[in-house]
CSV table of C-alpha atoms in Angstrom, one decimal:
chain,number,residue,atom,x,y,z
D,572,MET,CA,-24.5,-5.2,57.3
D,573,THR,CA,-24.7,-9.0,57.1
D,574,LEU,CA,-25.2,-11.2,60.0
D,575,TRP,CA,-21.6,-12.3,59.8
D,576,ASP,CA,-20.3,-8.7,59.9
D,577,ARG,CA,-22.4,-8.0,62.9
D,578,PHE,CA,-21.1,-11.1,64.6
D,579,LYS,CA,-17.5,-10.1,63.9
D,580,LYS,CA,-18.1,-6.6,65.2
D,581,GLY,CA,-19.7,-8.0,68.4
D,582,ALA,CA,-16.8,-10.3,68.9
D,583,LYS,CA,-14.4,-7.4,68.7
D,584,TYR,CA,-16.4,-5.4,71.3
D,585,LEU,CA,-16.4,-8.5,73.5
D,586,ALA,CA,-12.6,-8.9,73.2
D,587,MET,CA,-12.1,-5.2,74.1
D,588,ALA,CA,-14.2,-5.7,77.2
D,589,PHE,CA,-11.8,-8.5,78.3
D,590,GLU,CA,-8.9,-6.2,77.8
D,591,LYS,CA,-9.9,-4.1,80.8
D,592,GLU,CA,-7.6,-5.1,83.6
D,593,GLN,CA,-9.2,-7.0,86.4
D,594,LEU,CA,-6.7,-7.8,89.1
D,595,SER,CA,-7.5,-11.5,89.4
D,596,ASP,CA,-5.2,-14.0,91.2
D,597,LYS,CA,-4.0,-15.3,87.9
D,598,LEU,CA,-3.1,-11.8,86.7
D,599,ILE,CA,-1.3,-11.0,89.9
D,600,LEU,CA,0.9,-14.1,89.5
D,601,GLU,CA,1.5,-13.2,85.8
D,602,LYS,CA,2.5,-9.6,86.7
D,603,ILE,CA,5.0,-10.9,89.3
D,604,ASN,CA,6.6,-13.4,86.9
D,605,GLN,CA,6.9,-10.7,84.3
D,606,HIS,CA,8.3,-8.1,86.8
D,607,LYS,CA,11.1,-10.5,87.9
D,608,ASN,CA,12.5,-10.6,84.4
D,609,ASP,CA,11.7,-7.0,83.4
D,610,LYS,CA,14.8,-5.0,82.3
D,611,LYS,CA,14.0,-2.2,84.7
D,612,THR,CA,13.8,-4.6,87.7
D,613,LEU,CA,17.1,-6.3,86.7
D,614,PHE,CA,18.7,-2.9,86.4
D,615,MET,CA,17.6,-2.0,89.9
D,616,ILE,CA,19.3,-5.1,91.2
D,617,LYS,CA,22.4,-4.1,89.1
D,618,GLY,CA,22.4,-0.7,90.6
D,619,ASP,CA,22.5,-2.2,94.1
D,620,LYS,CA,25.4,-4.5,93.1
D,621,TYR,CA,27.4,-1.7,91.5
D,622,TYR,CA,27.0,0.3,94.7
D,623,LYS,CA,28.5,-2.7,96.6
D,624,VAL,CA,31.4,-2.7,94.0
D,625,GLU,CA,30.2,-6.1,92.6
D,626,ASN,CA,30.6,-4.9,89.0
D,627,ASP,CA,30.1,-7.1,85.9
D,628,ILE,CA,33.8,-7.5,85.5
D,629,LEU,CA,33.7,-10.0,88.4
D,630,GLU,CA,31.4,-12.3,86.5
D,631,TYR,CA,33.2,-12.0,83.1
D,632,GLN,CA,34.7,-15.3,81.9
D,633,ASN,CA,37.3,-15.0,79.1
D,634,PRO,CA,37.1,-18.2,77.0
D,635,ASN,CA,40.6,-17.6,75.6
D,636,ILE,CA,42.4,-17.3,79.0
D,637,LYS,CA,44.8,-20.1,79.9
D,638,ASP,CA,45.4,-21.5,83.4
D,639,TYR,CA,48.9,-20.1,83.5
D,640,GLN,CA,47.9,-16.6,82.4
D,641,ALA,CA,46.9,-13.7,84.7
D,642,ASN,CA,43.2,-13.1,85.0
D,643,GLU,CA,42.8,-10.0,87.1
D,644,LYS,CA,39.3,-8.6,87.6
D,645,LEU,CA,39.5,-5.1,89.0
D,646,SER,CA,36.1,-3.8,90.2
D,647,HIS,CA,36.3,-0.1,90.9
D,648,GLY,CA,33.9,1.7,93.3
D,649,ILE,CA,33.3,4.7,91.1
D,650,PHE,CA,29.5,4.3,91.2
D,651,HIS,CA,29.6,4.0,95.0
D,652,GLN,CA,31.5,7.2,95.1
D,653,LEU,CA,29.1,9.0,92.8
D,654,VAL,CA,26.0,7.9,94.9
D,655,ASP,CA,27.6,8.8,98.2
D,656,GLU,CA,28.7,12.2,96.9
D,657,LYS,CA,25.2,13.0,95.6
D,658,VAL,CA,23.3,11.9,98.7
D,659,GLU,CA,25.6,13.5,101.2
D,660,TYR,CA,25.5,16.8,99.1
D,661,SER,CA,21.8,17.3,99.5
D,662,PHE,CA,20.8,15.0,102.4
D,663,SER,CA,23.6,15.0,105.0
D,664,ASN,CA,22.5,18.2,106.6
D,665,PRO,CA,19.0,18.2,108.3
D,666,ALA,CA,16.2,19.4,106.0
D,667,SER,CA,14.0,22.2,107.2
D,668,ILE,CA,10.2,21.9,107.3
D,669,THR,CA,8.6,25.3,106.9
D,670,SER,CA,5.1,26.7,106.7
D,671,GLU,CA,3.3,30.0,107.0
D,672,ASN,CA,2.0,28.5,110.3
D,673,GLN,CA,5.1,27.7,112.4
D,674,LYS,CA,3.1,25.7,114.9
D,675,ILE,CA,1.9,23.3,112.2
D,676,ALA,CA,5.5,23.0,110.9
D,677,ASP,CA,6.7,22.1,114.4
D,678,ARG,CA,3.9,19.5,114.8
D,679,ILE,CA,4.7,17.8,111.5
D,680,THR,CA,8.4,17.8,112.4
D,681,GLU,CA,7.4,16.2,115.8
D,682,LEU,CA,5.3,13.5,114.0
D,683,LEU,CA,8.0,12.6,111.6
D,684,GLY,CA,10.4,12.1,114.5
D,685,ASP,CA,14.1,12.2,115.0
D,686,ASP,CA,14.7,9.4,112.4
D,687,PHE,CA,13.1,11.3,109.5
D,688,GLN,CA,16.5,12.7,108.3
D,689,TYR,CA,17.9,9.2,108.3
D,690,GLU,CA,14.8,7.9,106.4
D,691,LEU,CA,15.1,10.7,103.9
D,692,GLU,CA,18.7,9.8,103.3
D,693,SER,CA,17.8,6.1,102.9
D,694,LEU,CA,15.2,7.1,100.3
D,695,ALA,CA,17.8,9.1,98.4
D,696,TYR,CA,20.2,6.1,98.3
D,697,GLU,CA,17.5,3.8,97.1
D,698,ALA,CA,16.3,6.2,94.4
D,699,SER,CA,19.8,7.0,93.2
D,700,LYS,CA,20.6,3.3,92.8
D,701,LYS,CA,17.3,2.2,91.4
D,702,GLY,CA,15.5,5.1,89.9
D,703,VAL,CA,12.7,5.3,92.5
D,704,ALA,CA,12.2,4.6,96.2
D,705,TRP,CA,9.0,3.5,97.8
D,706,VAL,CA,7.7,4.4,101.3
D,707,ARG,CA,4.5,3.4,103.1
D,708,PRO,CA,3.1,5.5,105.8
D,709,TYR,CA,1.2,3.6,108.5
D,710,ILE,CA,-0.1,3.9,112.1
D,711,ASP,CA,1.5,1.4,114.5
D,712,LEU,CA,-0.3,-0.4,117.3
D,713,ASP,CA,0.6,2.4,119.7
D,714,GLY,CA,-1.2,4.9,117.4
D,715,GLN,CA,2.1,6.5,116.3
D,716,PHE,CA,2.7,7.7,112.7
D,717,ARG,CA,5.4,5.6,111.1
D,718,LEU,CA,7.2,5.1,107.7
D,719,PHE,CA,8.2,1.8,106.1
D,720,ILE,CA,10.8,1.9,103.2
D,721,ALA,CA,10.6,-1.1,100.9
D,722,LYS,CA,13.2,-2.4,98.4
D,723,SER,CA,12.3,-0.9,95.0
D,724,GLU,CA,12.6,-4.2,93.1
D,725,GLN,CA,9.8,-5.6,95.2
D,726,ILE,CA,7.3,-3.1,94.0
D,727,ILE,CA,4.9,-3.3,91.1
D,728,PRO,CA,2.9,-0.1,90.8
D,729,GLY,CA,-0.4,0.0,89.1
D,730,TRP,CA,-0.5,3.6,87.8
D,731,LYS,CA,-3.8,5.3,86.9
D,732,ASP,CA,-2.0,7.8,84.5
D,733,SER,CA,0.9,8.0,82.2
D,734,ARG,CA,2.6,10.6,84.4
D,735,HIS,CA,2.8,8.2,87.3
D,736,GLU,CA,1.1,10.4,89.8
D,737,ASP,CA,-1.9,8.4,91.1
D,738,LEU,CA,-2.0,4.7,92.0
D,739,ASP,CA,-4.8,2.3,91.2
D,740,TYR,CA,-3.2,-0.5,93.1
D,741,LEU,CA,0.3,-1.7,94.2
D,742,ILE,CA,1.8,-5.2,94.5
D,743,ARG,CA,4.7,-5.9,96.8
D,744,TYR,CA,6.3,-9.4,96.7
D,745,TYR,CA,9.3,-10.5,98.8
D,746,ASP,CA,11.2,-13.6,99.8
D,747,THR,CA,11.1,-15.0,103.3
D,748,GLN,CA,12.0,-18.3,105.0
D,749,VAL,CA,9.6,-20.6,106.8
D,750,PHE,CA,10.5,-23.7,108.9
D,751,ARG,CA,8.6,-26.6,107.3
D,752,PHE,CA,9.1,-30.3,108.0
D,753,GLY,CA,12.3,-29.8,109.9
D,754,ARG,CA,14.0,-27.5,107.4
D,755,PHE,CA,13.9,-23.9,106.2
D,756,VAL,CA,12.1,-23.3,102.9
D,757,ASN,CA,12.1,-20.1,100.8
D,758,VAL,CA,8.6,-18.8,100.0
D,759,VAL,CA,7.4,-15.6,98.3
D,760,ASN,CA,4.9,-13.4,100.2
D,761,VAL,CA,2.6,-11.1,98.2
D,762,GLU,CA,0.7,-8.0,99.3
D,763,VAL,CA,-1.8,-6.3,97.0
D,764,TRP,CA,-2.8,-2.8,98.2
D,765,PHE,CA,-5.9,-1.0,97.1
D,766,SER,CA,-7.4,2.2,98.3
D,767,ASP,CA,-9.8,0.5,100.6
D,768,GLU,CA,-8.1,-2.8,101.5
D,769,VAL,CA,-5.0,-5.0,101.3
D,770,LYS,CA,-4.9,-8.7,100.4
D,771,TYR,CA,-2.2,-11.1,101.5
D,772,TYR,CA,-1.0,-14.1,99.5
D,773,ARG,CA,1.9,-16.6,99.3
D,774,ILE,CA,3.3,-18.2,96.2
D,775,ASP,CA,3.8,-21.9,96.8
D,776,GLY,CA,4.4,-24.4,94.1
D,777,GLY,CA,3.8,-21.9,91.4
D,778,GLN,CA,0.3,-21.2,92.8
D,779,LEU,CA,-1.0,-18.0,94.4
D,780,LEU,CA,-2.6,-18.9,97.7
D,781,ARG,CA,-4.6,-16.5,99.9
D,782,ILE,CA,-3.2,-16.7,103.4
D,783,GLN,CA,-5.3,-14.0,105.0
D,784,ASN,CA,-8.6,-12.3,104.5
D,785,GLU,CA,-8.8,-8.7,103.4
D,786,GLU,CA,-7.8,-6.1,106.0
D,787,GLY,CA,-7.5,-2.4,106.3
D,788,HIS,CA,-4.4,-0.4,106.0
D,789,PHE,CA,-4.0,0.0,109.8
D,790,TRP,CA,-5.8,-0.6,113.0
D,791,ALA,CA,-7.6,2.1,115.0
D,792,ASP,CA,-9.5,1.5,118.2
D,793,GLY,CA,-9.3,-2.3,117.6
D,794,SER,CA,-10.8,-2.2,114.1
D,795,PRO,CA,-9.2,-2.1,110.6
D,796,GLU,CA,-9.2,1.4,108.9
D,797,THR,CA,-8.1,2.7,105.6
D,798,TRP,CA,-6.4,5.9,104.3
D,799,GLY,CA,-8.9,6.1,101.4
D,800,ILE,CA,-6.0,6.0,98.8
D,801,VAL,CA,-3.3,3.4,98.1
D,802,PRO,CA,-0.9,4.1,101.0
D,803,TRP,CA,2.4,4.1,99.1
D,804,ILE,CA,4.5,7.1,98.0
D,805,ALA,CA,7.1,7.2,95.2
D,806,PHE,CA,10.2,9.2,95.8
D,807,LYS,CA,11.7,9.4,92.3
D,808,ASN,CA,15.3,10.0,91.3
D,809,ASN,CA,14.4,12.0,88.3
D,810,ARG,CA,11.4,12.5,86.0
D,811,GLY,CA,12.2,9.4,84.0
D,812,GLU,CA,12.6,7.3,87.2
D,813,LEU,CA,16.1,6.3,85.9
D,814,SER,CA,19.0,5.0,88.1
D,815,ASP,CA,22.2,7.0,88.1
D,816,LEU,CA,23.9,3.9,86.9
D,817,GLN,CA,22.0,4.2,83.6
D,818,PHE,CA,24.3,7.0,82.5
D,819,VAL,CA,27.7,5.5,83.4
D,820,LYS,CA,27.5,1.7,83.4
D,821,THR,CA,29.1,1.1,80.0
D,822,LEU,CA,31.9,3.6,80.9
D,823,ILE,CA,32.5,1.9,84.3
D,824,ASP,CA,32.7,-1.5,82.6
D,825,ALA,CA,35.2,-0.1,80.1
D,826,TYR,CA,37.3,1.4,82.9
D,827,ASP,CA,37.2,-1.9,84.8
D,828,GLY,CA,38.2,-3.8,81.6
D,829,SER,CA,41.0,-1.4,80.7
D,830,ARG,CA,42.6,-1.4,84.2
D,831,SER,CA,42.3,-5.2,84.4
D,832,GLU,CA,44.0,-5.6,81.0
D,833,VAL,CA,46.9,-3.5,82.2
D,834,ALA,CA,47.2,-5.5,85.4
D,835,ASN,CA,47.2,-8.8,83.4
D,836,PHE,CA,50.0,-7.5,81.2
D,837,VAL,CA,52.2,-6.4,84.0
D,838,LYS,CA,51.7,-9.7,85.8
D,839,ASP,CA,52.2,-11.9,82.8
D,840,VAL,CA,55.2,-10.1,81.2
D,841,ARG,CA,57.4,-9.5,84.3
D,842,ASN,CA,60.4,-7.3,83.9
D,843,LEU,CA,62.8,-9.5,81.9
D,844,ILE,CA,62.5,-12.1,79.1
D,845,TYR,CA,65.5,-14.5,78.9
D,846,VAL,CA,66.8,-15.5,75.4
D,847,LEU,CA,68.8,-18.8,75.7
D,848,LYS,CA,71.3,-19.7,73.0
D,849,GLY,CA,72.9,-23.2,73.0
D,850,TYR,CA,71.6,-24.0,76.5
D,851,ASP,CA,72.0,-27.7,77.2
D,852,GLY,CA,69.9,-27.9,80.3
D,853,GLU,CA,66.9,-30.2,80.5
D,854,SER,CA,64.2,-27.6,80.9
D,855,LEU,CA,63.3,-24.0,81.6
D,856,ASP,CA,62.5,-25.0,85.2
D,857,GLU,CA,66.1,-26.2,85.6
D,858,PHE,CA,67.4,-22.9,84.1
D,859,LEU,CA,65.3,-20.8,86.5
D,860,LYS,CA,66.2,-22.9,89.5
D,861,GLY,CA,70.0,-22.6,88.8
D,862,LEU,CA,69.7,-18.9,88.2
D,863,MET,CA,67.8,-18.2,91.3
D,864,THR,CA,69.7,-20.6,93.6
D,865,TYR,CA,73.3,-20.2,92.5
D,866,ARG,CA,73.1,-17.0,90.5
D,867,ALA,CA,74.8,-19.0,87.7
D,868,ILE,CA,74.0,-21.5,84.9
D,869,ILE,CA,76.0,-23.9,82.8
D,870,ILE,CA,75.7,-23.5,79.1
D,871,ASP,CA,76.9,-25.3,76.0
D,872,SER,CA,80.5,-24.8,74.9
D,873,ASP,CA,79.3,-23.6,71.5
D,874,GLU,CA,80.7,-20.2,70.6
D,875,ASP,CA,77.2,-18.9,69.9
D,876,ALA,CA,75.9,-20.1,73.3
D,877,GLY,CA,74.9,-17.5,75.8
D,878,VAL,CA,72.0,-15.8,77.7
D,879,ASP,CA,70.6,-12.5,76.7
D,880,THR,CA,67.7,-10.5,78.2
D,881,LEU,CA,64.9,-8.5,76.6
D,882,THR,CA,63.0,-5.8,78.4
D,883,PRO,CA,59.4,-5.7,77.2
D,884,GLN,CA,58.1,-2.3,76.3
D,885,MET,CA,54.6,-1.1,77.3
D,886,ASP,CA,53.0,2.0,75.9
D,887,ILE,CA,52.1,3.3,79.4
D,888,THR,CA,51.3,6.8,78.1
D,889,SER,CA,48.6,5.7,75.6
D,890,ILE,CA,47.1,3.3,78.1
D,891,LYS,CA,47.0,5.9,80.9
D,892,GLN,CA,45.5,8.5,78.6
D,893,HIS,CA,42.8,6.0,77.6
D,894,TYR,CA,41.5,5.0,81.0
D,895,GLU,CA,42.0,8.6,82.4
D,896,GLN,CA,39.7,9.8,79.6
D,897,ILE,CA,37.2,7.1,80.5
D,898,LYS,CA,37.3,8.2,84.1
D,899,GLN,CA,36.8,11.8,83.1
D,900,ASP,CA,33.8,10.8,80.9
D,901,ILE,CA,32.3,9.0,83.9
D,902,PHE,CA,32.4,12.1,86.0
D,903,ASP,CA,31.2,14.3,83.1
D,904,TYR,CA,28.2,12.1,82.2
D,905,GLY,CA,27.6,10.9,85.7
D,906,GLN,CA,27.6,14.6,86.8
D,907,GLY,CA,30.0,14.0,89.7
D,908,VAL,CA,32.9,16.0,91.1
D,909,ASN,CA,36.3,15.0,89.7
D,910,ARG,CA,38.6,15.7,92.5
D,911,ASN,CA,41.6,16.2,90.2
D,912,LEU,CA,42.6,19.6,91.5
D,913,ASP,CA,45.3,20.2,89.0
D,914,LYS,CA,43.0,22.5,87.1
D,915,PHE,CA,41.6,24.3,90.1
D,916,GLY,CA,44.5,24.5,92.6
D,917,SER,CA,44.7,23.1,96.1
D,918,ALA,CA,41.9,25.4,97.5
D,919,PRO,CA,39.4,26.3,94.8
D,920,SER,CA,36.9,29.0,95.7
D,921,GLY,CA,34.4,31.4,94.2
D,922,VAL,CA,33.7,30.7,90.5
D,923,ALA,CA,36.1,27.8,90.3
D,924,LEU,CA,34.3,26.0,93.2
D,925,LYS,CA,30.9,26.6,91.6
D,926,PHE,CA,32.2,25.3,88.2
D,927,LEU,CA,33.6,22.2,90.0
D,928,PHE,CA,30.2,21.4,91.5
D,929,SER,CA,28.0,22.5,88.5
D,930,GLY,CA,27.3,19.0,87.3
D,931,LEU,CA,26.4,17.8,90.8
D,932,ASP,CA,24.1,20.8,91.2
D,933,LEU,CA,22.2,19.9,88.1
D,934,LYS,CA,21.8,16.3,89.1
D,935,ASN,CA,20.7,17.1,92.6
D,936,ASN,CA,18.2,19.7,91.3
D,937,GLN,CA,16.3,16.8,89.8
D,938,ILE,CA,16.2,14.5,92.8
D,939,GLU,CA,15.3,17.4,95.1
D,940,ALA,CA,12.4,18.5,92.9
D,941,GLU,CA,11.0,14.9,92.8
D,942,PHE,CA,11.5,14.5,96.6
D,943,ARG,CA,9.5,17.7,97.2
D,944,ARG,CA,6.6,16.1,95.2
D,945,GLY,CA,6.9,12.9,97.3
D,946,PHE,CA,7.1,15.0,100.5
D,947,ASN,CA,3.8,16.8,99.5
D,948,ARG,CA,2.1,13.4,99.2
D,949,LEU,CA,3.5,12.4,102.6
D,950,ILE,CA,2.1,15.6,104.1
D,951,ASP,CA,-1.4,14.5,102.8
D,952,PHE,CA,-1.1,11.4,104.9
D,953,ILE,CA,0.0,13.4,107.9
D,954,PHE,CA,-3.0,15.6,107.7
D,955,LYS,CA,-5.2,12.5,107.4
D,956,TYR,CA,-3.5,11.1,110.5
D,957,LEU,CA,-4.3,14.3,112.4
D,958,ASP,CA,-7.9,14.0,111.3
D,959,ILE,CA,-8.0,10.4,112.6
D,960,LYS,CA,-6.5,11.6,115.9
D,961,ASN,CA,-9.2,14.4,116.0
D,962,GLU,CA,-6.5,17.1,116.0
D,963,SER,CA,-8.3,20.1,114.4
D,964,ILE,CA,-5.5,21.7,112.4
D,965,LYS,CA,-6.2,23.8,109.4
D,966,ARG,CA,-4.6,22.5,106.2
D,967,VAL,CA,-1.8,24.9,105.1
D,968,LYS,CA,1.0,24.7,102.6
D,969,VAL,CA,4.1,22.9,104.1
D,970,ASN,CA,7.5,22.9,102.4
D,971,ILE,CA,10.7,21.0,102.8
D,972,VAL,CA,14.0,22.9,102.3
D,973,PHE,CA,17.2,20.8,101.6
D,974,ALA,CA,20.5,22.2,103.0
D,975,ARG,CA,23.2,21.4,100.5
D,976,ASP,CA,26.7,20.6,102.0
D,977,LEU,CA,28.7,22.8,99.7
D,978,PRO,CA,32.4,22.9,100.6
D,979,LEU,CA,33.6,26.4,101.4
D,980,ASN,CA,36.9,28.1,101.4
D,981,GLU,CA,36.9,29.0,105.1
D,982,THR,CA,39.6,31.7,104.8
D,983,GLU,CA,37.6,33.5,102.1
D,984,THR,CA,34.3,33.2,104.0
D,985,ILE,CA,35.8,34.5,107.2
D,986,GLU,CA,37.4,37.5,105.3
D,987,ASN,CA,34.0,38.2,103.7
D,988,CYS,CA,32.4,38.2,107.2
D,989,ASN,CA,34.9,40.6,108.5
D,990,ASN,CA,34.5,42.9,105.5
D,991,SER,CA,30.7,42.9,106.1
D,992,ARG,CA,31.0,44.5,109.6
D,993,GLY,CA,29.0,47.7,109.7
D,994,LEU,CA,27.1,46.8,106.5
D,995,ILE,CA,24.8,44.1,107.9
D,996,SER,CA,23.8,42.9,111.3
D,997,ASN,CA,26.1,40.9,113.6
D,998,GLU,CA,23.5,38.2,113.7
D,999,THR,CA,23.7,37.7,109.9
D,1000,ILE,CA,27.5,37.7,110.0
D,1001,ILE,CA,27.6,35.1,112.7
D,1002,ALA,CA,25.0,32.9,111.0
D,1003,ASN,CA,27.3,32.8,107.9
D,1004,HIS,CA,30.5,32.2,109.8
D,1005,PRO,CA,31.8,28.6,109.0
D,1006,TRP,CA,32.7,27.9,112.7
D,1007,VAL,CA,29.3,28.7,114.2
D,1008,GLN,CA,26.9,25.8,115.0
D,1009,ASP,CA,24.3,27.6,117.1
D,1010,VAL,CA,23.7,31.3,116.2
D,1011,ASN,CA,21.7,32.2,119.4
D,1012,LEU,CA,24.3,30.6,121.6
D,1013,GLU,CA,27.1,32.4,119.9
D,1014,LEU,CA,25.3,35.7,120.2
D,1015,GLU,CA,24.8,35.1,124.0
D,1016,LYS,CA,28.5,34.4,124.3
């Protein structure tokens, strides 16, 4: 090997050494700039907008539209409906925390507090709209275990592995306002979280400025402490971390466009078109004024003069079939429940009800599976918290059970309860009765 070959080989090894990611201030700023324009980040923002029914149709500008033409922009809340339906199905009823040791399950339930169900529901909304939700467990100044939920588009995770299970670091950036020189100014705050510290920055004038020395993840007994791992947990919507909007956006856009076109046609065409023959008036404005005011007009004496009307025809059937098919596609591929009960009757039950909710069941199976994984990581932090508080509790398996809010045919359920008398216990029958809220209280009564 010649000296030149050795030099080239050495240069390649040197370049590879620089490829190893070192989270310098310059790299942090570059990652933030890239993340702002990343397609995944922009789609997260889009998911939030579609949930607020701020669909793309509202921003569409038709270059061929005239000032006198109708320009309706109908934004439909279908995505809002799909997300609400999904979250309420799995997260509206309180989830149960179970363990082989009931005392430990009760202690964890106590630590999570009365707001945990609300926080769980908030995570489900965030994940459904944006593909993943992020929560940070922390210990407040009073020594209490708390959870903080961030907006997903603010988070840049530094994953150790391709399966996105363990974090090497995490960057959070968010806009705030500061009062400077007599006016409010927008600034970007940056937090960089590691397993043993957190660094605080601010972006000002395109520069990343350190505003605080390194600190721990929380304070205990007046000194900074750390969890030993990056204290952020991902609650994913599905394995691919995809927003529910990903599967239906183009269909919703087509539905908005189709309905808007129909509205424009109806508004522009009106009911009648007047055909004037030999009219000697000055203008169409004069004609319409005379017609509306006096219910009469003066026309030329020519024998061919007159006024005829045309009724424009619109193929309502084809148009309706088109957008109804789009709507059906949205519910099919968005795995929602189409509440068109023509196929199922006014009170579906049994197999029909299960078929009606089959798509929603499949979709919610995914988010529930991913949320169980997120919950398991949350339990790790809770046991660490108990160690910090010197509560000697043996580590055991803790599970979360989601209670789906499946609509029931009450009449059918009550009949099944009555028919079960003598076959199973009264306690089991009462527990499955749709009107019973508290089984023990009902048994006492």
